[in-house]
Amino acid sequence: MNRESKAKVKLRKFRIGDYDTLIELWEKSRLPYKPKGRDRRDKIERELQAGKALFYVAECDGQIVGSIFGTHDGRKGWINRLAVHPEYRGRGIARKLVTRVEEDLNKLGIDIIACLVEGWNHDSINAFKAMGYSEFEDIVYFTKRKYPDV
Ligand SMILES: CC(C)(COP(=O)(O)OP(=O)(O)OC[C@H]1O[C@@H](n2cnc3c(N)ncnc32)[C@H](O)[C@@H]1OP(=O)(O)O)[C@@H](O)C(=O)NCCC(=O)NCCS
């Protein structure tokens, strides 16, 4: 990516027709995701139809090079599925995506935004720290799952 194409990065809302391209991006980005669970096409489509999804993609050079899925439960906002194509990293695309979701959430009156990152994912941990997020070391993550791949 050259200087000129950097200026051309555009964010837009994710559409369900982007699904296959999005999965390719996640695979290339080595993003952990749940293709048999909450990231199944029909599950994502249902979230979009519910009207609360703050799902964006970043486009550059005619292709989708970044993604973010912002969500909220009315109380707390979440950043999910932040991914940038390996060849487009280090150019501020993740920051642009995160800022958009933060702005959307703030407009909805949500003042706390969280994300969960695997402990081995140092790139992401460092990126979130650089973007102003604080790490809580003393939190244990509990879930109850209907099936393992959910
Ligand atoms: C994490 C990821 C999204 C960052 O994307 P990016 O477009 O390269 O990030 P940006 O260029 O917008 O950087 C945002 C900030 O994070 C910092 N940062 C990004 N990657 C970093 C890294 N590997 N180490 C340290 N800091 C990093 C940048 O320096 C920047 O801070 P600055 O503006 O103060 O300089 C990208 O590496 C990725 O897709 N990783 C794989 C997918 C993944 O694991 N996603 C997270 C799941 S929770």
PDB file of C-alpha atoms and ligand atoms in Angstrom:
ATOM      1  CA  MET A   1       0.000   0.000   0.000  1.00  0.00           C
ATOM      2  CA  ASN A   2       1.452   3.348  -0.969  1.00  0.00           C
ATOM      3  CA  ARG A   3       0.906   6.788   0.478  1.00  0.00           C
ATOM      4  CA  GLU A   4      -1.794   7.578  -2.082  1.00  0.00           C
ATOM      5  CA  SER A   5      -3.871   4.471  -1.329  1.00  0.00           C
ATOM      6  CA  LYS A   6      -3.579   5.217   2.405  1.00  0.00           C
ATOM      7  CA  ALA A   7      -5.652   8.331   1.772  1.00  0.00           C
ATOM      8  CA  LYS A   8      -8.251   6.228  -0.005  1.00  0.00           C
ATOM      9  CA  VAL A   9      -9.180   3.961   2.893  1.00  0.00           C
ATOM     10  CA  LYS A  10     -12.928   4.259   3.336  1.00  0.00           C
ATOM     11  CA  LEU A  11     -15.157   2.793   5.987  1.00  0.00           C
ATOM     12  CA  ARG A  12     -18.631   1.564   5.202  1.00  0.00           C
ATOM     13  CA  LYS A  13     -21.266  -0.582   6.858  1.00  0.00           C
ATOM     14  CA  PHE A  14     -20.810  -4.324   6.445  1.00  0.00           C
ATOM     15  CA  ARG A  15     -23.454  -5.979   4.248  1.00  0.00           C
ATOM     16  CA  ILE A  16     -24.289  -9.665   4.287  1.00  0.00           C
ATOM     17  CA  GLY A  17     -23.186  -9.911   0.641  1.00  0.00           C
ATOM     18  CA  ASP A  18     -19.639  -9.237   1.926  1.00  0.00           C
ATOM     19  CA  TYR A  19     -19.703 -12.417   3.996  1.00  0.00           C
ATOM     20  CA  ASP A  20     -17.440 -14.643   1.866  1.00  0.00           C
ATOM     21  CA  THR A  21     -14.895 -11.840   1.374  1.00  0.00           C
ATOM     22  CA  LEU A  22     -14.967 -11.139   5.076  1.00  0.00           C
ATOM     23  CA  ILE A  23     -14.186 -14.768   5.895  1.00  0.00           C
ATOM     24  CA  GLU A  24     -11.244 -14.640   3.456  1.00  0.00           C
ATOM     25  CA  LEU A  25      -9.998 -11.528   5.260  1.00  0.00           C
ATOM     26  CA  TRP A  26     -10.307 -13.189   8.666  1.00  0.00           C
ATOM     27  CA  GLU A  27      -8.443 -16.258   7.393  1.00  0.00           C
ATOM     28  CA  LYS A  28      -5.624 -14.119   5.954  1.00  0.00           C
ATOM     29  CA  SER A  29      -5.516 -12.093   9.159  1.00  0.00           C
ATOM     30  CA  ARG A  30      -5.357 -15.238  11.317  1.00  0.00           C
ATOM     31  CA  LEU A  31      -8.206 -13.840  13.352  1.00  0.00           C
ATOM     32  CA  PRO A  32      -9.732 -16.392  15.709  1.00  0.00           C
ATOM     33  CA  TYR A  33     -13.440 -16.679  14.785  1.00  0.00           C
ATOM     34  CA  LYS A  34     -16.332 -19.121  15.061  1.00  0.00           C
ATOM     35  CA  PRO A  35     -17.479 -20.260  11.585  1.00  0.00           C
ATOM     36  CA  LYS A  36     -19.777 -22.939  13.037  1.00  0.00           C
ATOM     37  CA  GLY A  37     -21.160 -20.692  15.731  1.00  0.00           C
ATOM     38  CA  ARG A  38     -21.777 -16.978  16.067  1.00  0.00           C
ATOM     39  CA  ASP A  39     -19.869 -16.166  12.865  1.00  0.00           C
ATOM     40  CA  ARG A  40     -22.054 -18.396  10.704  1.00  0.00           C
ATOM     41  CA  ARG A  41     -23.633 -16.454   7.847  1.00  0.00           C
ATOM     42  CA  ASP A  42     -27.194 -16.838   9.172  1.00  0.00           C
ATOM     43  CA  LYS A  43     -26.192 -15.765  12.674  1.00  0.00           C
ATOM     44  CA  ILE A  44     -24.513 -12.625  11.387  1.00  0.00           C
ATOM     45  CA  GLU A  45     -27.457 -11.891   9.107  1.00  0.00           C
ATOM     46  CA  ARG A  46     -29.789 -12.154  12.093  1.00  0.00           C
ATOM     47  CA  GLU A  47     -27.656  -9.679  14.039  1.00  0.00           C
ATOM     48  CA  LEU A  48     -27.750  -7.240  11.125  1.00  0.00           C
ATOM     49  CA  GLN A  49     -31.535  -7.547  10.900  1.00  0.00           C
ATOM     50  CA  ALA A  50     -31.884  -6.855  14.614  1.00  0.00           C
ATOM     51  CA  GLY A  51     -30.623  -3.345  13.798  1.00  0.00           C
ATOM     52  CA  LYS A  52     -28.124  -2.874  16.621  1.00  0.00           C
ATOM     53  CA  ALA A  53     -25.015  -4.098  14.842  1.00  0.00           C
ATOM     54  CA  LEU A  54     -22.206  -1.591  14.344  1.00  0.00           C
ATOM     55  CA  PHE A  55     -20.416  -3.700  11.765  1.00  0.00           C
ATOM     56  CA  TYR A  56     -17.990  -1.933   9.437  1.00  0.00           C
ATOM     57  CA  VAL A  57     -15.473  -2.814   6.784  1.00  0.00           C
ATOM     58  CA  ALA A  58     -12.530  -0.770   5.531  1.00  0.00           C
ATOM     59  CA  GLU A  59     -12.056  -0.654   1.773  1.00  0.00           C
ATOM     60  CA  CYS A  60      -8.868   0.216  -0.058  1.00  0.00           C
ATOM     61  CA  ASP A  61      -7.598  -0.475  -3.562  1.00  0.00           C
ATOM     62  CA  GLY A  62     -11.029  -1.910  -4.424  1.00  0.00           C
ATOM     63  CA  GLN A  63     -10.958  -4.606  -1.761  1.00  0.00           C
ATOM     64  CA  ILE A  64     -12.033  -5.154   1.813  1.00  0.00           C
ATOM     65  CA  VAL A  65      -8.908  -4.813   3.956  1.00  0.00           C
ATOM     66  CA  GLY A  66     -10.333  -4.422   7.455  1.00  0.00           C
ATOM     67  CA  SER A  67     -13.300  -5.266   9.641  1.00  0.00           C
ATOM     68  CA  ILE A  68     -14.823  -4.502  12.995  1.00  0.00           C
ATOM     69  CA  PHE A  69     -17.996  -5.741  14.653  1.00  0.00           C
ATOM     70  CA  GLY A  70     -19.187  -3.331  17.306  1.00  0.00           C
ATOM     71  CA  THR A  71     -21.983  -4.531  19.576  1.00  0.00           C
ATOM     72  CA  HIS A  72     -23.688  -3.426  22.760  1.00  0.00           C
ATOM     73  CA  ASP A  73     -26.176  -4.681  25.258  1.00  0.00           C
ATOM     74  CA  GLY A  74     -27.404  -1.225  26.225  1.00  0.00           C
ATOM     75  CA  ARG A  75     -24.974  -1.168  29.122  1.00  0.00           C
ATOM     76  CA  LYS A  76     -21.528  -1.863  27.726  1.00  0.00           C
ATOM     77  CA  GLY A  77     -20.082  -1.742  24.232  1.00  0.00           C
ATOM     78  CA  TRP A  78     -17.913  -4.448  22.745  1.00  0.00           C
ATOM     79  CA  ILE A  79     -15.345  -4.528  19.985  1.00  0.00           C
ATOM     80  CA  ASN A  80     -15.266  -7.822  18.147  1.00  0.00           C
ATOM     81  CA  ARG A  81     -13.604  -9.173  15.003  1.00  0.00           C
ATOM     82  CA  LEU A  82     -11.144  -6.352  14.521  1.00  0.00           C
ATOM     83  CA  ALA A  83      -8.923  -7.495  11.666  1.00  0.00           C
ATOM     84  CA  VAL A  84      -6.691  -5.809   9.122  1.00  0.00           C
ATOM     85  CA  HIS A  85      -5.211  -7.541   6.081  1.00  0.00           C
ATOM     86  CA  PRO A  86      -1.494  -8.257   6.793  1.00  0.00           C
ATOM     87  CA  GLU A  87      -0.336  -6.115   3.856  1.00  0.00           C
ATOM     88  CA  TYR A  88      -2.295  -3.113   5.120  1.00  0.00           C
ATOM     89  CA  ARG A  89      -1.230  -3.106   8.761  1.00  0.00           C
ATOM     90  CA  GLY A  90       0.551  -0.285  10.524  1.00  0.00           C
ATOM     91  CA  ARG A  91      -1.325   2.368   8.528  1.00  0.00           C
ATOM     92  CA  GLY A  92      -3.951   3.346  11.067  1.00  0.00           C
ATOM     93  CA  ILE A  93      -6.783   1.250   9.620  1.00  0.00           C
ATOM     94  CA  ALA A  94      -7.579  -0.518  12.922  1.00  0.00           C
ATOM     95  CA  ARG A  95      -7.545   2.826  14.706  1.00  0.00           C
ATOM     96  CA  LYS A  96      -9.958   4.251  12.148  1.00  0.00           C
ATOM     97  CA  LEU A  97     -12.341   1.299  12.585  1.00  0.00           C
ATOM     98  CA  VAL A  98     -12.157   1.428  16.384  1.00  0.00           C
ATOM     99  CA  THR A  99     -12.721   5.187  16.436  1.00  0.00           C
ATOM    100  CA  ARG A 100     -15.854   4.803  14.293  1.00  0.00           C
ATOM    101  CA  VAL A 101     -17.366   2.205  16.621  1.00  0.00           C
ATOM    102  CA  GLU A 102     -16.380   4.251  19.691  1.00  0.00           C
ATOM    103  CA  GLU A 103     -18.121   7.290  18.228  1.00  0.00           C
ATOM    104  CA  ASP A 104     -21.256   5.270  17.439  1.00  0.00           C
ATOM    105  CA  LEU A 105     -21.343   3.815  20.955  1.00  0.00           C
ATOM    106  CA  ASN A 106     -20.721   7.174  22.607  1.00  0.00           C
ATOM    107  CA  LYS A 107     -23.632   8.650  20.635  1.00  0.00           C
ATOM    108  CA  LEU A 108     -25.805   5.870  22.069  1.00  0.00           C
ATOM    109  CA  GLY A 109     -24.786   6.956  25.566  1.00  0.00           C
ATOM    110  CA  ILE A 110     -22.460   4.032  26.147  1.00  0.00           C
ATOM    111  CA  ASP A 111     -19.377   5.160  28.017  1.00  0.00           C
ATOM    112  CA  ILE A 112     -17.527   1.889  28.490  1.00  0.00           C
ATOM    113  CA  ILE A 113     -16.166  -0.204  25.656  1.00  0.00           C
ATOM    114  CA  ALA A 114     -14.534  -3.581  26.139  1.00  0.00           C
ATOM    115  CA  CYS A 115     -12.870  -6.278  24.117  1.00  0.00           C
ATOM    116  CA  LEU A 116     -11.590  -9.764  24.812  1.00  0.00           C
ATOM    117  CA  VAL A 117      -8.195 -10.743  23.434  1.00  0.00           C
ATOM    118  CA  GLU A 118      -6.446 -14.097  23.802  1.00  0.00           C
ATOM    119  CA  GLY A 119      -3.368 -13.868  26.019  1.00  0.00           C
ATOM    120  CA  TRP A 120      -1.073 -15.052  23.192  1.00  0.00           C
ATOM    121  CA  ASN A 121      -2.213 -12.300  20.838  1.00  0.00           C
ATOM    122  CA  HIS A 122       0.469  -9.774  21.679  1.00  0.00           C
ATOM    123  CA  ASP A 123      -0.003  -7.742  18.483  1.00  0.00           C
ATOM    124  CA  SER A 124      -3.634  -7.088  19.385  1.00  0.00           C
ATOM    125  CA  ILE A 125      -2.906  -6.515  23.060  1.00  0.00           C
ATOM    126  CA  ASN A 126      -0.309  -3.921  22.136  1.00  0.00           C
ATOM    127  CA  ALA A 127      -2.591  -2.338  19.545  1.00  0.00           C
ATOM    128  CA  PHE A 128      -5.450  -1.974  22.063  1.00  0.00           C
ATOM    129  CA  LYS A 129      -3.052  -0.491  24.631  1.00  0.00           C
ATOM    130  CA  ALA A 130      -1.858   2.005  22.026  1.00  0.00           C
ATOM    131  CA  MET A 131      -5.504   2.908  21.345  1.00  0.00           C
ATOM    132  CA  GLY A 132      -6.125   3.800  24.987  1.00  0.00           C
ATOM    133  CA  TYR A 133      -7.528   0.525  26.374  1.00  0.00           C
ATOM    134  CA  SER A 134      -6.447  -0.666  29.823  1.00  0.00           C
ATOM    135  CA  GLU A 135      -5.720  -4.286  30.589  1.00  0.00           C
ATOM    136  CA  PHE A 136      -7.420  -5.960  33.548  1.00  0.00           C
ATOM    137  CA  GLU A 137      -5.244  -8.828  34.722  1.00  0.00           C
ATOM    138  CA  ASP A 138      -7.496  -9.825  37.576  1.00  0.00           C
ATOM    139  CA  ILE A 139     -10.603 -10.779  35.588  1.00  0.00           C
ATOM    140  CA  VAL A 140     -11.568 -14.396  34.978  1.00  0.00           C
ATOM    141  CA  TYR A 141     -13.735 -14.923  31.891  1.00  0.00           C
ATOM    142  CA  PHE A 142     -16.734 -17.229  32.398  1.00  0.00           C
ATOM    143  CA  THR A 143     -19.067 -18.482  29.678  1.00  0.00           C
ATOM    144  CA  LYS A 144     -21.886 -21.008  29.419  1.00  0.00           C
ATOM    145  CA  ARG A 145     -22.054 -22.541  25.944  1.00  0.00           C
ATOM    146  CA  LYS A 146     -24.884 -24.399  24.264  1.00  0.00           C
ATOM    147  CA  TYR A 147     -22.315 -26.138  22.041  1.00  0.00           C
ATOM    148  CA  PRO A 148     -18.476 -25.964  21.954  1.00  0.00           C
ATOM    149  CA  ASP A 149     -18.079 -23.998  18.690  1.00  0.00           C
ATOM    150  CA  VAL A 150     -20.731 -21.410  19.455  1.00  0.00           C
TER     151      VAL A 150
HETATM  152  C1  LIG B   1      -4.387  -5.880  15.685  1.00  0.00           C
HETATM  153  C2  LIG B   1      -4.589  -5.355  14.276  1.00  0.00           C
HETATM  154  C3  LIG B   1      -6.075  -5.267  13.986  1.00  0.00           C
HETATM  155  C4  LIG B   1      -3.944  -3.958  14.153  1.00  0.00           C
HETATM  156  O1  LIG B   1      -4.253  -3.415  12.877  1.00  0.00           O
HETATM  157  P1  LIG B   1      -3.439  -2.168  12.238  1.00  0.00           P
HETATM  158  O2  LIG B   1      -4.267  -1.579  11.158  1.00  0.00           O
HETATM  159  O3  LIG B   1      -2.081  -2.609  11.898  1.00  0.00           O
HETATM  160  O4  LIG B   1      -3.386  -1.166  13.476  1.00  0.00           O
HETATM  161  P2  LIG B   1      -3.149   0.441  13.385  1.00  0.00           P
HETATM  162  O5  LIG B   1      -2.147   0.717  12.322  1.00  0.00           O
HETATM  163  O6  LIG B   1      -4.452   1.140  13.247  1.00  0.00           O
HETATM  164  O7  LIG B   1      -2.522   0.744  14.791  1.00  0.00           O
HETATM  165  C5  LIG B   1      -3.282   1.260  15.870  1.00  0.00           C
HETATM  166  C6  LIG B   1      -2.327   1.512  17.020  1.00  0.00           C
HETATM  167  O8  LIG B   1      -1.879   0.255  17.539  1.00  0.00           O
HETATM  168  C7  LIG B   1      -0.462   0.150  17.431  1.00  0.00           C
HETATM  169  N1  LIG B   1      -0.142  -1.204  16.991  1.00  0.00           N
HETATM  170  C8  LIG B   1      -0.735  -1.885  15.965  1.00  0.00           C
HETATM  171  N2  LIG B   1      -0.177  -3.111  15.833  1.00  0.00           N
HETATM  172  C9  LIG B   1       0.760  -3.170  16.797  1.00  0.00           C
HETATM  173  C10 LIG B   1       1.684  -4.182  17.166  1.00  0.00           C
HETATM  174  N3  LIG B   1       1.741  -5.351  16.507  1.00  0.00           N
HETATM  175  N4  LIG B   1       2.513  -3.943  18.222  1.00  0.00           N
HETATM  176  C11 LIG B   1       2.473  -2.753  18.877  1.00  0.00           C
HETATM  177  N5  LIG B   1       1.615  -1.751  18.567  1.00  0.00           N
HETATM  178  C12 LIG B   1       0.786  -1.964  17.531  1.00  0.00           C
HETATM  179  C13 LIG B   1      -0.055   1.162  16.394  1.00  0.00           C
HETATM  180  O9  LIG B   1       1.264   1.630  16.597  1.00  0.00           O
HETATM  181  C14 LIG B   1      -1.098   2.255  16.583  1.00  0.00           C
HETATM  182  O10 LIG B   1      -0.746   3.114  17.630  1.00  0.00           O
HETATM  183  P3  LIG B   1      -0.236   4.628  17.329  1.00  0.00           P
HETATM  184  O11 LIG B   1      -1.308   5.241  16.474  1.00  0.00           O
HETATM  185  O12 LIG B   1      -0.110   5.206  18.676  1.00  0.00           O
HETATM  186  O13 LIG B   1       1.040   4.452  16.592  1.00  0.00           O
HETATM  187  C15 LIG B   1      -3.904  -6.301  13.227  1.00  0.00           C
HETATM  188  O14 LIG B   1      -2.589  -6.586  13.645  1.00  0.00           O
HETATM  189  C16 LIG B   1      -4.627  -7.629  13.021  1.00  0.00           C
HETATM  190  O15 LIG B   1      -5.516  -7.732  12.161  1.00  0.00           O
HETATM  191  N6  LIG B   1      -4.249  -8.671  13.790  1.00  0.00           N
HETATM  192  C17 LIG B   1      -4.814 -10.012  13.584  1.00  0.00           C
HETATM  193  C18 LIG B   1      -6.260 -10.117  13.917  1.00  0.00           C
HETATM  194  C19 LIG B   1      -6.501 -10.034  15.405  1.00  0.00           C
HETATM  195  O16 LIG B   1      -5.910 -10.779  16.148  1.00  0.00           O
HETATM  196  N7  LIG B   1      -7.389  -9.106  15.782  1.00  0.00           N
HETATM  197  C20 LIG B   1      -7.741  -8.836  17.147  1.00  0.00           C
HETATM  198  C21 LIG B   1      -8.781  -9.730  17.690  1.00  0.00           C
HETATM  199  S1  LIG B   1      -9.334  -9.130  19.245  1.00  0.00           S
END
